[in-house]
Short mmCIF file of C-alpha atoms in Angstrom, two decimals:
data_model
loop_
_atom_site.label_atom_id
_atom_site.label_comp_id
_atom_site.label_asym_id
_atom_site.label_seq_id
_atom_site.Cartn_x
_atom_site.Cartn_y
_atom_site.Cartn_z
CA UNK A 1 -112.34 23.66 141.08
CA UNK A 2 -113.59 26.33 143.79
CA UNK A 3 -114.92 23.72 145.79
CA UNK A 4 -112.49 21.16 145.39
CA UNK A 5 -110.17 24.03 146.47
CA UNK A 6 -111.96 23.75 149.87
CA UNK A 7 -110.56 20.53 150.74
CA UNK A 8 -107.33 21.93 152.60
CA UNK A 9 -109.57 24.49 154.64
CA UNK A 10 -111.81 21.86 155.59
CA UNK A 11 -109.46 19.19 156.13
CA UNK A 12 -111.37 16.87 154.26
CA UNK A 13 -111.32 14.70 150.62
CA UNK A 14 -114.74 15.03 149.87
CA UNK A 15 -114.80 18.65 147.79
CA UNK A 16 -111.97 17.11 146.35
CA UNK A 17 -113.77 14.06 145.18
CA UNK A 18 -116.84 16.38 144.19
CA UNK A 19 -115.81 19.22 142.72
CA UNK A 20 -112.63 17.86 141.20
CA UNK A 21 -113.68 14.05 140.18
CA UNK A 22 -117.53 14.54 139.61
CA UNK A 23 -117.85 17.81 138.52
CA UNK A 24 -115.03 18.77 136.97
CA UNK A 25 -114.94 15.60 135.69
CA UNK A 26 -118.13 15.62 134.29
CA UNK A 27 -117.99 18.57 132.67
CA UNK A 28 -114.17 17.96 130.86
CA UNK A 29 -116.02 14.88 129.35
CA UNK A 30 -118.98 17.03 128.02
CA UNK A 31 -116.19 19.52 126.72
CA UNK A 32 -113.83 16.96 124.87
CA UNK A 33 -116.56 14.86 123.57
CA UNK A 34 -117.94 18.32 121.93
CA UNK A 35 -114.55 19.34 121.12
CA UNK A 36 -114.30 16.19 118.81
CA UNK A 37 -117.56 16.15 117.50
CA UNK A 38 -116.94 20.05 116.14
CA UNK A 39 -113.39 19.03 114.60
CA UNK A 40 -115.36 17.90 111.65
CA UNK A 41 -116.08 21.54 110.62
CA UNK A 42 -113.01 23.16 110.53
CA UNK A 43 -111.59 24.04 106.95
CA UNK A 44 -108.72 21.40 107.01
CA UNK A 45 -108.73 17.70 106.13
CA UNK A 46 -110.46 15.41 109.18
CA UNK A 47 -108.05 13.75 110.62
CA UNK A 48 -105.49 16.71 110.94
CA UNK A 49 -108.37 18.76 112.60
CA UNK A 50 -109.01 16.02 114.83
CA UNK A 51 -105.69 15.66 115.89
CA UNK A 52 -104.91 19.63 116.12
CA UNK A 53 -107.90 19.92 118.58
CA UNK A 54 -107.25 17.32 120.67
CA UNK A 55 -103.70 18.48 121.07
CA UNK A 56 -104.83 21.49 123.01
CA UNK A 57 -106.29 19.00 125.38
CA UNK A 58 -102.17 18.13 125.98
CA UNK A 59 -100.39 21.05 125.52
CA UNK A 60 -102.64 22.66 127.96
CA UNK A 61 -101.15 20.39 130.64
CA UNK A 62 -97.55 21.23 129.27
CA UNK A 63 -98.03 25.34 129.32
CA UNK A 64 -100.06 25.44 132.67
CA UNK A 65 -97.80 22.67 134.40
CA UNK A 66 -95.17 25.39 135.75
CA UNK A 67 -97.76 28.55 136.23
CA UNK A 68 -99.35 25.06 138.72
CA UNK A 69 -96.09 24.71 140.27
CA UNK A 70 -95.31 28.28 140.77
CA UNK A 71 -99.04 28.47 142.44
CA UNK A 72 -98.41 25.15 144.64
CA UNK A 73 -94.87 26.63 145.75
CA UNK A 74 -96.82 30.11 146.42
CA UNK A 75 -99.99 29.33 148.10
CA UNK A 76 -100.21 25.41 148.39
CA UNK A 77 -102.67 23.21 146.97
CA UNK A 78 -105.64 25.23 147.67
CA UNK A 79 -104.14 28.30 146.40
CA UNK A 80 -103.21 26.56 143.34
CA UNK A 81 -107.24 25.22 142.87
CA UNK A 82 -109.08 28.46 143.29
CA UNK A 83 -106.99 30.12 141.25
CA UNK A 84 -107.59 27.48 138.29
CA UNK A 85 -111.09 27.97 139.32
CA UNK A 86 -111.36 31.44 138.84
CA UNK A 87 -109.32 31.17 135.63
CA UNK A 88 -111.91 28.84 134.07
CA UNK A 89 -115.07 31.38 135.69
CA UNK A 90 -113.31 34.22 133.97
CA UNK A 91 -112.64 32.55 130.36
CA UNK A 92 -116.50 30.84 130.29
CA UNK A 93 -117.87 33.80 128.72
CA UNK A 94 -115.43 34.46 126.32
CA UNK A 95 -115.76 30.19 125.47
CA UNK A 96 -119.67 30.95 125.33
CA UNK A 97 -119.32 34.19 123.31
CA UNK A 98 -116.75 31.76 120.61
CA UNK A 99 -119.74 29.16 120.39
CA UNK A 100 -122.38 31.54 120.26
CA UNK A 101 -121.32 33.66 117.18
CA UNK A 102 -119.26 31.07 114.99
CA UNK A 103 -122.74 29.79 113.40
CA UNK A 104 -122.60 26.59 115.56
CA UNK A 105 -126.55 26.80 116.35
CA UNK A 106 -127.25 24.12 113.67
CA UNK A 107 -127.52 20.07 115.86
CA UNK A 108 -124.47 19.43 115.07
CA UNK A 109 -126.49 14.73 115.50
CA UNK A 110 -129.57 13.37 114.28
CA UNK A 111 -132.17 12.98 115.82
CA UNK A 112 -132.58 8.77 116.93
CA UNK A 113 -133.66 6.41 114.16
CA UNK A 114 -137.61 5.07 114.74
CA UNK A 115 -136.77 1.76 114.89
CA UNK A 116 -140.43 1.45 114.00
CA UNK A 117 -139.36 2.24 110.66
CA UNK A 118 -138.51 -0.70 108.40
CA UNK A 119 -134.74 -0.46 107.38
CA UNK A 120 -133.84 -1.44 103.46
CA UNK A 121 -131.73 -4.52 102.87
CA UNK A 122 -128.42 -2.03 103.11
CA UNK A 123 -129.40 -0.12 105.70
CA UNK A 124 -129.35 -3.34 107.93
CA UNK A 125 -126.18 -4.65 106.57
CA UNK A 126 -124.59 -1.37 107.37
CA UNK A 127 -126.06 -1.61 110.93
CA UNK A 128 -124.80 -5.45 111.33
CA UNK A 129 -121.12 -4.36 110.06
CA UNK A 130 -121.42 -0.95 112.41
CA UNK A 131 -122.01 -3.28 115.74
CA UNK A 132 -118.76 -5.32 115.29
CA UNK A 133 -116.55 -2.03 114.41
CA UNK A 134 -117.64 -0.19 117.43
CA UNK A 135 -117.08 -2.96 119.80
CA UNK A 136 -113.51 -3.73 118.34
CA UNK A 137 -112.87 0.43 118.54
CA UNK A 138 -113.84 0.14 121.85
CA UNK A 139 -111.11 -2.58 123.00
CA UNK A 140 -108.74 -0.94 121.23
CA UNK A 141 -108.80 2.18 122.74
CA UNK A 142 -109.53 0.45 125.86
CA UNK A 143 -106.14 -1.52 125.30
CA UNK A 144 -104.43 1.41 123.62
CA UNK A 145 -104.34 3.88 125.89
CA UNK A 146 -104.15 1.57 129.10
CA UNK A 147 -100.50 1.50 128.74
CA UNK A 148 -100.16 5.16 128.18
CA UNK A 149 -102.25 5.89 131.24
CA UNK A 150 -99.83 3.11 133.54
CA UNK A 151 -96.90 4.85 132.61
CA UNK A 152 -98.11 8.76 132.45
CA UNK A 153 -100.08 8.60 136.03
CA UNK A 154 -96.90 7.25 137.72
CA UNK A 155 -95.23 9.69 135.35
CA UNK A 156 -92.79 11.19 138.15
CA UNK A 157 -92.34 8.47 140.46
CA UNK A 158 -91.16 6.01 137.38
CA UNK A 159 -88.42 8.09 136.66
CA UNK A 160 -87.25 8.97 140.19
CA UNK A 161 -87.74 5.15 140.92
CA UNK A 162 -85.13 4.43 137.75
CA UNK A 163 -82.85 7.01 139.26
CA UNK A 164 -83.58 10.45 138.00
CA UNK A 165 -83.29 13.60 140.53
CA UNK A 166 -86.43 15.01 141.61
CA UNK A 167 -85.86 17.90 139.50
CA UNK A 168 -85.92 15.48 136.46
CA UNK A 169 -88.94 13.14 137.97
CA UNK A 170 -90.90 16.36 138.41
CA UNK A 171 -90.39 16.75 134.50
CA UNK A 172 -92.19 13.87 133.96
CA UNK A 173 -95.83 15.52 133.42
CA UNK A 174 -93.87 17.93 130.63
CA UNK A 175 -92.71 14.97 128.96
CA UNK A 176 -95.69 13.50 128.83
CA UNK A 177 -97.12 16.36 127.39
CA UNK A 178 -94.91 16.96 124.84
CA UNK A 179 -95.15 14.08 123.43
CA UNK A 180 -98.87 12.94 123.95
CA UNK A 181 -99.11 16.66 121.73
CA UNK A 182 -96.87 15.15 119.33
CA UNK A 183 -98.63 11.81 119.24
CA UNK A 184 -102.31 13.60 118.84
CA UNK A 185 -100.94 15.67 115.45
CA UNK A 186 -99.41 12.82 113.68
CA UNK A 187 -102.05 10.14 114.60
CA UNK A 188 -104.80 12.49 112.55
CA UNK A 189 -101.72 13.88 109.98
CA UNK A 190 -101.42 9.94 108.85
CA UNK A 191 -105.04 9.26 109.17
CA UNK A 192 -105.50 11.86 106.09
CA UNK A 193 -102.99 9.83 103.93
CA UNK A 194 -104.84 7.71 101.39
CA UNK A 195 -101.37 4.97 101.37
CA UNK A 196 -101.84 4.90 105.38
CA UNK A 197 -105.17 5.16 107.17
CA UNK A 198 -106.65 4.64 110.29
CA UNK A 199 -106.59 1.31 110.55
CA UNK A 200 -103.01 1.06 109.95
CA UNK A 201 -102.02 3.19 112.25
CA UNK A 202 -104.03 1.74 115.12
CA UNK A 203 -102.59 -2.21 114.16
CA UNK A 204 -98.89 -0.06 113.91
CA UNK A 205 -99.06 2.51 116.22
CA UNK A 206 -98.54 -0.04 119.82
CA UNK A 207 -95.62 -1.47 118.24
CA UNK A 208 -93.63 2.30 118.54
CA UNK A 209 -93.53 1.69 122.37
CA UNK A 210 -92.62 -1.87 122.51
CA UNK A 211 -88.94 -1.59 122.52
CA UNK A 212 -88.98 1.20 124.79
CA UNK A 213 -91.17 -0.25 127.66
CA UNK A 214 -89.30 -3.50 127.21
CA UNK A 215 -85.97 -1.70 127.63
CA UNK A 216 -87.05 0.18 130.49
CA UNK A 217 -88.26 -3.03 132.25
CA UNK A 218 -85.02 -4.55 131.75
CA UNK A 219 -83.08 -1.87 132.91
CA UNK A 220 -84.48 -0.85 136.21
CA UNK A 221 -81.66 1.86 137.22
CA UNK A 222 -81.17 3.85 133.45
CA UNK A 223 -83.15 6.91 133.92
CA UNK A 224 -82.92 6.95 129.85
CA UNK A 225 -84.67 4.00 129.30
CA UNK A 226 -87.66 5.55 131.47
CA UNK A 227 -87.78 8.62 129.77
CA UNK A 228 -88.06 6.95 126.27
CA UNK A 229 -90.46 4.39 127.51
CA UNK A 230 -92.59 7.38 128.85
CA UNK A 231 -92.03 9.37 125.82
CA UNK A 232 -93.17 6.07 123.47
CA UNK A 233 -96.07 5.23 125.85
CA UNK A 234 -97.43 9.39 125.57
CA UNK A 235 -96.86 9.20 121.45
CA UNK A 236 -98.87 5.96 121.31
CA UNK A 237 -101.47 7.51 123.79
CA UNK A 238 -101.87 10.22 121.95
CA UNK A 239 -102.06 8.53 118.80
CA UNK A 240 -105.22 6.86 120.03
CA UNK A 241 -106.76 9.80 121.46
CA UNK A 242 -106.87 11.43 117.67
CA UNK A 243 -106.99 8.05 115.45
CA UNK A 244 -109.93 6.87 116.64
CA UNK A 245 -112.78 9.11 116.45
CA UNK A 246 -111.18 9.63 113.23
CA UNK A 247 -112.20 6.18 112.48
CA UNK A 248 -115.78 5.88 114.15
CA UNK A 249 -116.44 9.59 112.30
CA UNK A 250 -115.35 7.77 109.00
CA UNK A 251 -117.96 4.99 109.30
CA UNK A 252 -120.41 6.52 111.22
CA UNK A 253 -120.63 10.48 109.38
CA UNK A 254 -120.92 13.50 111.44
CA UNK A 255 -124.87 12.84 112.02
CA UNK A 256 -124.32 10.19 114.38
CA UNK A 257 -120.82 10.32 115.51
CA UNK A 258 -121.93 11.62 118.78
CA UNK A 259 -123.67 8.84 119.84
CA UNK A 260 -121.52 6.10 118.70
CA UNK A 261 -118.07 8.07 120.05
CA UNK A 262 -120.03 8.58 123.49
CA UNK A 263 -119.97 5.02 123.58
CA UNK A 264 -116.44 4.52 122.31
CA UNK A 265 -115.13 6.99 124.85
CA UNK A 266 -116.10 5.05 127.80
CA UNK A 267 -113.63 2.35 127.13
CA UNK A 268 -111.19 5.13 128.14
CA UNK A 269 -113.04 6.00 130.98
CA UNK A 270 -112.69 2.74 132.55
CA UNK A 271 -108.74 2.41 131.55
CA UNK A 272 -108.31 5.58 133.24
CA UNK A 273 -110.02 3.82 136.59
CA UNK A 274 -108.18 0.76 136.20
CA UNK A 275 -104.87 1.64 134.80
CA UNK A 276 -103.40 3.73 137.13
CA UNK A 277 -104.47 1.94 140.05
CA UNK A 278 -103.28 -1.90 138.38
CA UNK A 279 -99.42 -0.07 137.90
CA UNK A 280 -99.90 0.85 141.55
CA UNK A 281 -100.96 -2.17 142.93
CA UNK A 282 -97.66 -4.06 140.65
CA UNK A 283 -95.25 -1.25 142.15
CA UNK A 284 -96.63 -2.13 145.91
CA UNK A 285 -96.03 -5.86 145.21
CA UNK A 286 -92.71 -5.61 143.63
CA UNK A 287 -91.45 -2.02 145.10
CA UNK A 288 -90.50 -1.11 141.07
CA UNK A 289 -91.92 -0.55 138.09
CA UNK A 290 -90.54 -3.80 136.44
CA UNK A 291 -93.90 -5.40 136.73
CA UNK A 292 -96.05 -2.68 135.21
CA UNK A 293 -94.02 -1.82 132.29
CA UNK A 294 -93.84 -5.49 131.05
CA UNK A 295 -98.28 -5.06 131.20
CA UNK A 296 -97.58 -1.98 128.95
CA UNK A 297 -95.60 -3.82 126.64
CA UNK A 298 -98.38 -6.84 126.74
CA UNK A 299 -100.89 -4.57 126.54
CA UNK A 300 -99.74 -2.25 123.53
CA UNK A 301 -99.35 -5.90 121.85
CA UNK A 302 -102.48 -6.72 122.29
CA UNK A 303 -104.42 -4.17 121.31
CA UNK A 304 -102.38 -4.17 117.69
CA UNK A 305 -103.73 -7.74 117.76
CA UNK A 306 -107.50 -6.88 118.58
CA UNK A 307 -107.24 -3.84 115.78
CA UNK A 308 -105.90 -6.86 113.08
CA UNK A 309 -108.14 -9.54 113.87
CA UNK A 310 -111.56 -7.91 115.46
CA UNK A 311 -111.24 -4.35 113.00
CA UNK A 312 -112.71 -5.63 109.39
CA UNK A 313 -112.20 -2.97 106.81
CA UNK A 314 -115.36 -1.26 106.05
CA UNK A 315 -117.03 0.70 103.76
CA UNK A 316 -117.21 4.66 104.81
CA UNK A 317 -120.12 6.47 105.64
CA UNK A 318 -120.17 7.99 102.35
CA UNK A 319 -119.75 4.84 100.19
CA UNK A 320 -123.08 3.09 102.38
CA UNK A 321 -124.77 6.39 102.13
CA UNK A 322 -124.26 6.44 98.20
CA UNK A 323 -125.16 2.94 98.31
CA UNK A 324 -128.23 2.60 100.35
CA UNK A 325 -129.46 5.99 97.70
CA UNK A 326 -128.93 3.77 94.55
CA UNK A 327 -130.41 0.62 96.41
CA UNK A 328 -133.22 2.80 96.60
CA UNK A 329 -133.62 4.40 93.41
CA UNK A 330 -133.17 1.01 91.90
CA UNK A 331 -136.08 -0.33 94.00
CA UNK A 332 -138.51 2.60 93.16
CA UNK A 333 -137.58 1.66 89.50
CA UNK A 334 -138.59 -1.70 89.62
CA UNK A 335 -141.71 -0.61 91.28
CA UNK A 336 -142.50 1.54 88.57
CA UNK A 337 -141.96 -0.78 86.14
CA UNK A 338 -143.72 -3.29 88.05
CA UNK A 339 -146.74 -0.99 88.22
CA UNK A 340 -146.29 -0.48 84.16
CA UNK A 341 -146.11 -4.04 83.08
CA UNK A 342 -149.74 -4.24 85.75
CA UNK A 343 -151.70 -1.07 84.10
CA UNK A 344 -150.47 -2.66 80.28
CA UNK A 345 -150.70 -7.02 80.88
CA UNK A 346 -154.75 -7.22 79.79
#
């Protein structure tokens, strides 16, 4: 953020592009994916932990957004970046000093499997199921949160370009954090009921924004419609953001959620490249928004349809753990017995 912050004085993008996109960037990834992977130790039920955690990832944006403003209006952009900068130098030790004492020194992954090692019957039918589940996860979230990200980049100038005042169109990154916030707790809250589940809400979920991204693409002048269909698109994103490595934590375990999230996640990283910039390139063709909500709308569809037909209900990580152990234990009986009937057959 200190470099970025040097853009203005240098007249120049590239500490922007640096210190803010690879950097910073960087190093947010490393911090959420950890973030995640630790939710599975607090003392409350999974998914409600996930989605509590990730939260603060949202209501960050909505507490900080006018202490930002107040900064921009103060001392201008680079003003505003140093002193987030500093912020985050002064709070590291206190983040390091959390970590350090809480009894987090335990890997919190396995180690790789050998694939040397010959895998049991089970152990491979787990690993052909895994594959699929993943890969559908992945275009989910992919799909999911595309829509979100369309809407919530563009946040501001969607509702200015339906009408609102620049007072309300600069309210636009609050909204979305309210209700991204909102989206995060109940995604994990229903992920914890036994009548619900992850699944469910991933295949239901899309459906909440329909109506309002539809409405707001047919009504290009009702500043309204745009707020709802922002306010649907940030629930559903957030939904996402806390459902899912619910999900890949159910059928993977904690052991090796890390890897198999890390490779989850990235579906997000490319909707955040290619989201934003596709609702741009629609508002530069059309001059509205018309074009880019309707893609929400197709694309929150869509991704309910990938979630019903690609998602196969599997077995948890528990249930293949308990029954790859009495696979086992059945084998090593048969052995023995095997080895019996040898020593006693004359």
């Amino acid at each position: 953020m200190l470099l970025a912050s040097q853009s203005i004085a240098y007249v120049s993008a590239a500490p922007l592009f640096l210190g803010y996109g690879v950097v910073f960037g960087a190093a947010a990834g490393v911090g959420f994916g950890l973030s995640v992977q630790m939710a599975s130790r607090t003392p409350f039920q999974e998914g409600i932990s996930t989605g509590l955690i990730t939260s603060a990832r949202a209501a960050g944006a909505f507490v900080f957004a006018p202490v930002v403003r107040h900064l921009l209006d103060a001392g201008g952009a680079g003003r505003a970046l140093s002193t987030m900068g500093w912020a985050l130098l002064v709070s590291a030790p206190f983040i390091y000093g959390v970590l350090a004492t809480d009894g987090t020194k335990h890997p919190l992954a396995s180690q790789k499997r050998d694939k040397d090692l010959p895998m049991t019957p089970e152990e491979e039918e787990r690993e052909m199921q895994l594959g699929p589940a993943m890969f559908a996860l992945w275009i989910s979230l992919g799909l999911g949160v595309s829509a979100g990200l369309m809407l919530m980049a563009h946040s501001s100038a969607l509702l200015y370009s339906h009408g609102a005042s620049i007072g309300v169109a600069t309210a636009g990154v609050s909204i979305v954090s309210v209700f991204n916030t909102a989206g995060r707790i109940f995604g994990g809250w229903a992920c914890d009921r036994s009548n619900i589940g992850a699944e469910k809400v991933l295949r239901r979920a899309p459906f909440v924004a329909v109506p309002a991204l539809a409405a707001a693409a047919a009504a290009s002048d009702s500043v309204a419609a745009a707020v709802a269909a922002l306010a649907a698109a940030s629930i559903v994103y957030g939904v996402f953001a806390s459902v899912v490595p619910v999900e890949v934590r159910r059928r993977t375990g904690s052991r090796d959620f890390a890897r198999q999230f890390g490779k989850v996640y990235t579906a997000w990283g490319f909707a955040g490249l290619a989201a934003p910039v596709a609702a741009g390139c629609l508002f530069e063709t059309r001059g509205d928004y018309t074009a880019a909500l309707v893609a929400a709308t197709a694309l929150c569809g869509l991704s309910a349809m990938v979630v019903r037909w690609m998602l196969k209900p599997g077995r948890s990580h528990e249930e293949w753990k308990e029954a790859i152990a009495e696979a086992k234990r059945a084998k090593e009986e048969d052995d023995l017995a095997a080895g019996v009937r040898k020593v006693v057959t004359p």
